[in-house]
Amino acid sequence: MNDSSRGRRGWPNWLETLRPDEITRARLKRSIADAAAPLLSARQLTWWEVASDWASLLTPVAAAAAVLFAGLALGDRPVARSEVTVAESPEVPRLEEFIDWASAEELPAAFPEDSLTSLDVVLTSITTDP
Amino acid sequence: MDPVDEPTLVRRVQSGDEAAFGALVERYLDSGFVAAMAVLGNSHDAEDAVQNAFIRALERIDQLQPGSPFGPWFYRVLRSTALNLRRREVLRSHEEIPASASMGSNPAKELDRGMTRDMILDALAELPEMQRMAVTLYDLEGYSHREIAGILGTAVGTSRAHVHHGRKALRNRLGEQSFPANEEEWKDEARR
C-alpha cells in the first residue's frame, strides 16, 4: 500500500519537470481568484440571506404571539367589573325596578278584565246545563 | 498545510471564506496542473482545465461530504473537467511553448528541462488515459490504490493494474535511470 504522505515529501523527478513555472502559477492563481470572487461573495450573501429569511419567518410568528398574548391578557379581566359599571349607571334601570314595572303595567294589558268574565260565564253554563 | 485541516477549510469555503479557498488553491495548484498535463498533454489546456476545475469545485463544494478530504474529490472534478475539455475538441492546435521561454535564468538548463518534459509528455501520451491518471496520482500525491480507484471510478485491483502497467511502460520508454521502479514494483516483480 502506498504512503499517503509521499506527495508532501516531494515529487519524483519525472513529475517535477511538469511542475508549472512561477509565471504560469501567478497567472493561474490570478485567473482563479478573479473567477472565484463573485462565487465566494454570493456564498457570503447566501448566508446573510439565510439569516434574513429566518428573521422574515420569525417576524410574523412573533407578531402572532404578541396578538395572542394581548388577547389572553384582555380576556383575563374580571367580568364583575363591567356588571358593576352597568349597575352603577344612573341611566340604566335596575333589574328589580324592571320587574315591578312589568307586573304593574304589562300584565293587565295581557289579561283584560273582559276575558276573565267570559270564562265565568262559560263555566257557569257548563255546570247548570242538565 | 496539514491535510487534517482540509475539512475545516472546506467548511470555511462553504461560507464564502476567500482565504480558505486561496489555501486550497495553493495546496492543489501545482499537482492539479501536473495531473491535467498528464491527461491533456500541453500546458495551455492544462491551465484551462485547472482553472475550470477549481471553479467547478467551488460551485459544487456543498456536495462534498462533511469531514471528507478535499484532494481525491478535487481530482475527480479535475479529471472530469479535463476529459470534457478534450471531448469537446476545443484543444488548441498551437505548438507547446516550452516553459523555458518565460524563465531564462539558465537557458541551457531550461531548454534541457523543456526537452525532458516533452519526452515525458510523449511517453504519457502513449498510455491509456486511466493509466496516465493512475500513475500520476500515485507518484504525485502518494494516494493509495483505494483512493485512486475512488477517483477513477474503478475497482481497487484495476487501479493497481493501471499503476503497474503504466509505470512499466514509462520506464521502458524513459529508461530505468529517469523512471526507477519503486519498492512496491520490485515486490510485484519478485512475486511474478
Short mmCIF file of C-alpha atoms in Angstrom, two decimals:
data_model
loop_
_atom_site.label_atom_id
_atom_site.label_comp_id
_atom_site.label_asym_id
_atom_site.label_seq_id
_atom_site.Cartn_x
_atom_site.Cartn_y
_atom_site.Cartn_z
CA MET A 1 0.00 0.00 0.00
CA ASN A 2 1.23 3.41 -0.85
CA ASP A 3 2.12 6.09 1.67
CA SER A 4 -0.38 8.95 1.56
CA SER A 5 2.19 11.49 2.73
CA ARG A 6 4.54 10.95 -0.22
CA GLY A 7 3.13 13.97 -2.05
CA ARG A 8 4.22 16.25 0.75
CA ARG A 9 7.73 14.82 0.88
CA GLY A 10 8.42 15.89 -2.69
CA TRP A 11 7.72 14.61 -6.14
CA PRO A 12 9.74 12.22 -8.27
CA ASN A 13 11.91 13.91 -10.91
CA TRP A 14 9.73 12.99 -13.84
CA LEU A 15 6.81 14.89 -12.27
CA GLU A 16 8.99 17.83 -11.20
CA THR A 17 9.65 18.58 -14.86
CA LEU A 18 5.92 19.04 -15.40
CA ARG A 19 5.51 21.49 -12.49
CA PRO A 20 4.28 24.92 -13.68
CA ASP A 21 6.79 27.78 -13.66
CA GLU A 22 6.28 30.85 -11.49
CA ILE A 23 4.73 32.93 -14.27
CA THR A 24 2.20 30.20 -15.05
CA ARG A 25 1.44 29.79 -11.35
CA ALA A 26 0.87 33.52 -10.87
CA ARG A 27 -1.35 33.73 -13.96
CA LEU A 28 -3.38 30.72 -12.86
CA LYS A 29 -3.82 31.96 -9.31
CA ARG A 30 -4.96 35.36 -10.54
CA SER A 31 -7.45 33.94 -13.04
CA ILE A 32 -8.84 31.51 -10.46
CA ALA A 33 -9.14 34.29 -7.87
CA ASP A 34 -10.92 36.56 -10.38
CA ALA A 35 -13.37 33.83 -11.38
CA ALA A 36 -13.96 32.71 -7.79
CA ALA A 37 -14.56 36.18 -6.28
CA PRO A 38 -18.24 36.55 -7.34
CA LEU A 39 -18.99 32.96 -6.30
CA LEU A 40 -17.48 33.49 -2.86
CA SER A 41 -19.35 36.80 -2.48
CA ALA A 42 -22.56 35.03 -3.43
CA ARG A 43 -21.88 32.44 -0.73
CA GLN A 44 -21.44 35.23 1.84
CA LEU A 45 -24.71 36.79 0.63
CA THR A 46 -26.36 33.43 0.82
CA TRP A 47 -25.50 33.15 4.49
CA TRP A 48 -26.75 36.66 5.10
CA GLU A 49 -29.90 35.85 3.20
CA VAL A 50 -30.38 32.74 5.30
CA ALA A 51 -30.28 34.93 8.40
CA SER A 52 -32.68 37.37 6.75
CA ASP A 53 -35.00 34.53 5.80
CA TRP A 54 -35.09 33.37 9.40
CA ALA A 55 -35.85 36.91 10.51
CA SER A 56 -38.64 37.24 7.96
CA LEU A 57 -40.06 33.89 9.06
CA LEU A 58 -39.91 34.74 12.74
CA THR A 59 -41.38 38.26 12.44
CA PRO A 60 -44.99 37.16 11.69
CA VAL A 61 -44.71 34.40 14.29
CA ALA A 62 -43.62 36.96 16.87
CA ALA A 63 -46.43 39.30 15.80
CA ALA A 64 -48.99 36.49 16.07
CA ALA A 65 -47.67 35.57 19.51
CA ALA A 66 -47.94 39.20 20.63
CA VAL A 67 -51.56 39.40 19.44
CA LEU A 68 -52.36 36.11 21.16
CA PHE A 69 -50.88 37.21 24.47
CA ALA A 70 -52.63 40.56 24.23
CA GLY A 71 -55.92 38.76 23.66
CA LEU A 72 -55.33 36.47 26.61
CA ALA A 73 -54.43 39.42 28.82
CA LEU A 74 -57.67 41.21 27.91
CA GLY A 75 -59.70 38.04 28.40
CA ASP A 76 -58.38 37.67 31.93
CA ARG A 77 -60.03 40.95 33.08
CA PRO A 78 -62.86 40.22 35.69
CA VAL A 79 -66.42 40.17 34.25
CA ALA A 80 -67.88 41.57 37.53
CA ARG A 81 -66.17 44.86 36.89
CA SER A 82 -68.36 45.52 33.86
CA GLU A 83 -71.56 44.47 35.73
CA VAL A 84 -70.79 46.93 38.48
CA THR A 85 -70.32 49.58 35.90
CA VAL A 86 -73.73 48.87 34.37
CA ALA A 87 -75.48 48.60 37.74
CA GLU A 88 -73.99 51.82 38.96
CA SER A 89 -75.03 53.76 35.89
CA PRO A 90 -77.87 56.15 36.84
CA GLU A 91 -79.44 55.92 33.38
CA VAL A 92 -79.98 52.15 33.31
CA PRO A 93 -82.91 50.76 35.42
CA ARG A 94 -82.07 48.04 37.95
CA LEU A 95 -83.50 44.54 37.39
CA GLU A 96 -85.95 44.74 40.32
CA GLU A 97 -87.36 48.02 39.03
CA PHE A 98 -87.88 46.49 35.61
CA ILE A 99 -89.86 43.53 37.06
CA ASP A 100 -92.06 45.85 39.15
CA TRP A 101 -92.83 47.95 36.13
CA ALA A 102 -93.74 44.87 34.07
CA SER A 103 -96.16 43.44 36.66
CA ALA A 104 -97.94 46.71 37.23
CA GLU A 105 -98.48 47.83 33.67
CA GLU A 106 -97.92 44.97 31.19
CA LEU A 107 -99.87 42.10 32.82
CA PRO A 108 -103.29 43.87 32.97
CA ALA A 109 -102.95 44.65 29.30
CA ALA A 110 -102.18 41.00 28.54
CA PHE A 111 -105.18 39.70 30.54
CA PRO A 112 -108.08 42.21 30.19
CA GLU A 113 -110.98 42.19 32.64
CA ASP A 114 -113.50 41.06 29.96
CA SER A 115 -111.68 37.82 29.27
CA LEU A 116 -111.98 36.72 32.93
CA THR A 117 -115.74 37.45 32.94
CA SER A 118 -116.35 35.43 29.80
CA LEU A 119 -114.64 32.50 31.34
CA ASP A 120 -117.02 32.64 34.37
CA VAL A 121 -119.98 32.60 32.05
CA VAL A 122 -118.73 29.57 30.24
CA LEU A 123 -118.04 27.65 33.42
CA THR A 124 -121.49 28.53 34.83
CA SER A 125 -123.23 27.35 31.70
CA ILE A 126 -121.45 24.02 31.79
CA THR A 127 -122.32 23.27 35.40
CA THR A 128 -126.01 24.32 35.16
CA ASP A 129 -126.83 22.60 31.91
CA PRO A 130 -128.78 19.31 32.57
CA MET B 1 -0.82 22.89 5.08
CA ASP B 2 -1.75 19.92 7.19
CA PRO B 3 -4.31 17.70 5.42
CA VAL B 4 -6.28 17.32 8.65
CA ASP B 5 -7.20 20.97 8.25
CA GLU B 6 -8.90 20.37 4.92
CA PRO B 7 -12.39 19.66 6.29
CA THR B 8 -12.15 22.92 8.25
CA LEU B 9 -11.01 24.79 5.14
CA VAL B 10 -13.86 23.26 3.17
CA ARG B 11 -16.39 24.40 5.79
CA ARG B 12 -14.95 27.91 5.65
CA VAL B 13 -15.08 27.93 1.84
CA GLN B 14 -18.72 26.83 2.04
CA SER B 15 -19.44 30.01 3.97
CA GLY B 16 -17.57 32.14 1.41
CA ASP B 17 -14.14 32.47 3.05
CA GLU B 18 -11.74 33.75 0.39
CA ALA B 19 -8.58 32.97 2.37
CA ALA B 20 -9.64 29.35 2.90
CA PHE B 21 -10.28 28.93 -0.81
CA GLY B 22 -6.87 30.50 -1.51
CA ALA B 23 -5.25 27.94 0.80
CA LEU B 24 -6.86 25.05 -1.11
CA VAL B 25 -5.77 26.58 -4.43
CA GLU B 26 -2.22 26.98 -3.12
CA ARG B 27 -2.19 23.35 -1.98
CA TYR B 28 -3.54 21.80 -5.20
CA LEU B 29 -2.46 24.23 -7.93
CA ASP B 30 0.82 22.55 -8.92
CA SER B 31 -0.36 18.97 -8.53
CA GLY B 32 -3.61 19.76 -10.34
CA PHE B 33 -1.65 21.33 -13.18
CA VAL B 34 0.62 18.29 -13.48
CA ALA B 35 -2.34 15.89 -13.43
CA ALA B 36 -4.07 17.97 -16.12
CA MET B 37 -0.85 17.98 -18.16
CA ALA B 38 -0.77 14.20 -17.93
CA VAL B 39 -4.29 13.98 -19.34
CA LEU B 40 -4.19 16.79 -21.89
CA GLY B 41 -0.55 16.94 -22.94
CA ASN B 42 0.00 20.69 -23.13
CA SER B 43 0.22 23.50 -20.59
CA HIS B 44 -2.34 25.85 -22.13
CA ASP B 45 -5.15 23.30 -21.95
CA ALA B 46 -3.89 22.19 -18.55
CA GLU B 47 -4.25 25.80 -17.33
CA ASP B 48 -7.82 25.95 -18.63
CA ALA B 49 -8.66 22.62 -17.04
CA VAL B 50 -7.19 23.58 -13.66
CA GLN B 51 -8.97 26.92 -13.58
CA ASN B 52 -12.30 25.38 -14.61
CA ALA B 53 -11.85 22.55 -12.11
CA PHE B 54 -11.30 24.94 -9.19
CA ILE B 55 -14.36 26.96 -10.18
CA ARG B 56 -16.49 23.84 -10.63
CA ALA B 57 -15.25 22.55 -7.29
CA LEU B 58 -16.22 25.85 -5.66
CA GLU B 59 -19.66 25.75 -7.26
CA ARG B 60 -20.26 22.20 -6.02
CA ILE B 61 -18.39 22.25 -2.74
CA ASP B 62 -21.64 21.71 -0.84
CA GLN B 63 -21.74 18.21 -2.37
CA LEU B 64 -18.55 17.26 -0.53
CA GLN B 65 -19.43 15.11 2.47
CA PRO B 66 -18.61 16.78 5.81
CA GLY B 67 -15.21 15.61 7.03
CA SER B 68 -14.15 14.20 3.66
CA PRO B 69 -10.71 15.15 2.29
CA PHE B 70 -10.76 17.73 -0.47
CA GLY B 71 -7.94 16.20 -2.58
CA PRO B 72 -9.46 12.99 -4.02
CA TRP B 73 -12.75 14.77 -4.67
CA PHE B 74 -10.94 17.63 -6.41
CA TYR B 75 -9.01 15.21 -8.65
CA ARG B 76 -12.32 13.61 -9.66
CA VAL B 77 -13.63 17.05 -10.63
CA LEU B 78 -10.35 17.86 -12.41
CA ARG B 79 -10.31 14.61 -14.38
CA SER B 80 -13.92 15.07 -15.43
CA THR B 81 -13.19 18.68 -16.46
CA ALA B 82 -10.10 17.68 -18.45
CA LEU B 83 -11.91 14.85 -20.22
CA ASN B 84 -14.82 17.16 -21.09
CA LEU B 85 -12.36 19.70 -22.45
CA ARG B 86 -10.76 17.05 -24.62
CA ARG B 87 -14.10 15.56 -25.67
CA ARG B 88 -15.45 18.88 -26.87
CA GLU B 89 -12.44 19.19 -29.15
CA VAL B 90 -11.62 22.67 -28.04
CA LEU B 91 -7.99 21.83 -27.55
CA ARG B 92 -5.73 24.36 -29.11
CA SER B 93 -3.71 23.16 -32.06
CA HIS B 94 -0.81 25.51 -31.36
CA GLU B 95 2.65 24.21 -30.62
CA GLU B 96 3.51 23.85 -26.99
CA ILE B 97 5.71 26.74 -25.86
CA PRO B 98 8.40 25.44 -23.54
CA ALA B 99 8.31 26.85 -20.03
CA SER B 100 11.95 27.87 -20.54
CA ALA B 101 10.82 30.65 -22.90
CA SER B 102 9.49 32.66 -19.96
CA MET B 103 12.27 31.96 -17.48
CA GLY B 104 15.76 32.47 -18.83
CA SER B 105 17.92 32.37 -15.71
CA ASN B 106 19.77 29.41 -17.17
CA PRO B 107 18.61 28.96 -20.79
CA ALA B 108 20.66 25.80 -21.43
CA LYS B 109 19.32 24.12 -18.34
CA GLU B 110 15.75 25.26 -19.05
CA LEU B 111 15.97 24.05 -22.64
CA ASP B 112 17.11 20.69 -21.36
CA ARG B 113 14.20 20.70 -18.88
CA GLY B 114 11.78 21.53 -21.71
CA MET B 115 13.08 18.67 -23.80
CA THR B 116 12.78 16.31 -20.90
CA ARG B 117 9.24 17.50 -20.32
CA ASP B 118 8.38 16.89 -23.96
CA MET B 119 9.80 13.39 -23.69
CA ILE B 120 7.70 12.70 -20.61
CA LEU B 121 4.55 14.10 -22.22
CA ASP B 122 5.17 11.99 -25.32
CA ALA B 123 5.63 8.90 -23.18
CA LEU B 124 2.47 9.68 -21.19
CA ALA B 125 0.52 10.26 -24.40
CA GLU B 126 1.12 6.65 -25.39
CA LEU B 127 -0.61 5.35 -22.28
CA PRO B 128 -4.38 4.89 -21.98
CA GLU B 129 -5.93 7.80 -20.09
CA MET B 130 -6.70 5.72 -16.99
CA GLN B 131 -3.10 4.53 -16.72
CA ARG B 132 -1.81 8.09 -17.17
CA MET B 133 -4.01 9.40 -14.37
CA ALA B 134 -3.35 6.43 -12.09
CA VAL B 135 0.45 6.67 -12.40
CA THR B 136 0.40 10.44 -11.98
CA LEU B 137 -1.80 10.40 -8.88
CA TYR B 138 0.21 7.53 -7.41
CA ASP B 139 3.50 9.39 -7.74
CA LEU B 140 2.11 12.90 -7.29
CA GLU B 141 0.03 12.56 -4.14
CA GLY B 142 1.08 9.15 -2.89
CA TYR B 143 -2.54 8.09 -2.92
CA SER B 144 -3.41 4.50 -2.09
CA HIS B 145 -4.92 2.23 -4.73
CA ARG B 146 -8.22 2.56 -2.91
CA GLU B 147 -8.10 6.35 -3.22
CA ILE B 148 -7.05 6.16 -6.87
CA ALA B 149 -9.82 3.66 -7.55
CA GLY B 150 -12.28 6.13 -5.98
CA ILE B 151 -11.04 8.94 -8.21
CA LEU B 152 -11.11 6.86 -11.38
CA GLY B 153 -14.33 5.06 -10.52
CA THR B 154 -12.76 1.60 -10.84
CA ALA B 155 -12.08 -1.40 -8.61
CA VAL B 156 -9.01 -1.36 -6.36
CA GLY B 157 -7.42 -4.22 -8.33
CA THR B 158 -7.92 -2.29 -11.56
CA SER B 159 -6.20 0.72 -10.07
CA ARG B 160 -3.27 -1.47 -9.02
CA ALA B 161 -3.02 -2.87 -12.56
CA HIS B 162 -3.16 0.62 -14.11
CA VAL B 163 -0.32 1.85 -11.91
CA HIS B 164 1.78 -1.25 -12.52
CA HIS B 165 1.41 -1.31 -16.31
CA GLY B 166 1.66 2.46 -16.63
CA ARG B 167 4.88 2.69 -14.65
CA LYS B 168 6.36 -0.23 -16.55
CA ALA B 169 5.56 1.40 -19.91
CA LEU B 170 7.03 4.73 -18.81
CA ARG B 171 10.17 3.00 -17.56
CA ASN B 172 10.60 1.22 -20.88
CA ARG B 173 10.19 4.48 -22.72
CA LEU B 174 12.18 6.83 -20.47
CA GLY B 175 14.75 4.43 -19.10
CA GLU B 176 15.38 2.95 -15.71
CA GLN B 177 17.51 5.93 -14.66
CA SER B 178 14.81 8.58 -15.10
CA PHE B 179 11.99 6.30 -14.03
CA PRO B 180 13.21 3.90 -11.36
CA ALA B 181 10.96 1.18 -10.10
CA ASN B 182 9.66 1.79 -6.63
CA GLU B 183 9.70 -0.65 -3.75
CA GLU B 184 6.21 -1.96 -4.42
CA GLU B 185 7.02 -2.69 -8.04
CA TRP B 186 10.12 -4.63 -7.05
CA LYS B 187 7.92 -6.72 -4.79
CA ASP B 188 5.39 -7.20 -7.59
CA GLU B 189 8.14 -8.27 -9.99
CA ALA B 190 9.55 -10.66 -7.42
CA ARG B 191 6.13 -12.27 -6.98
CA ARG B 192 5.76 -12.93 -10.74
#
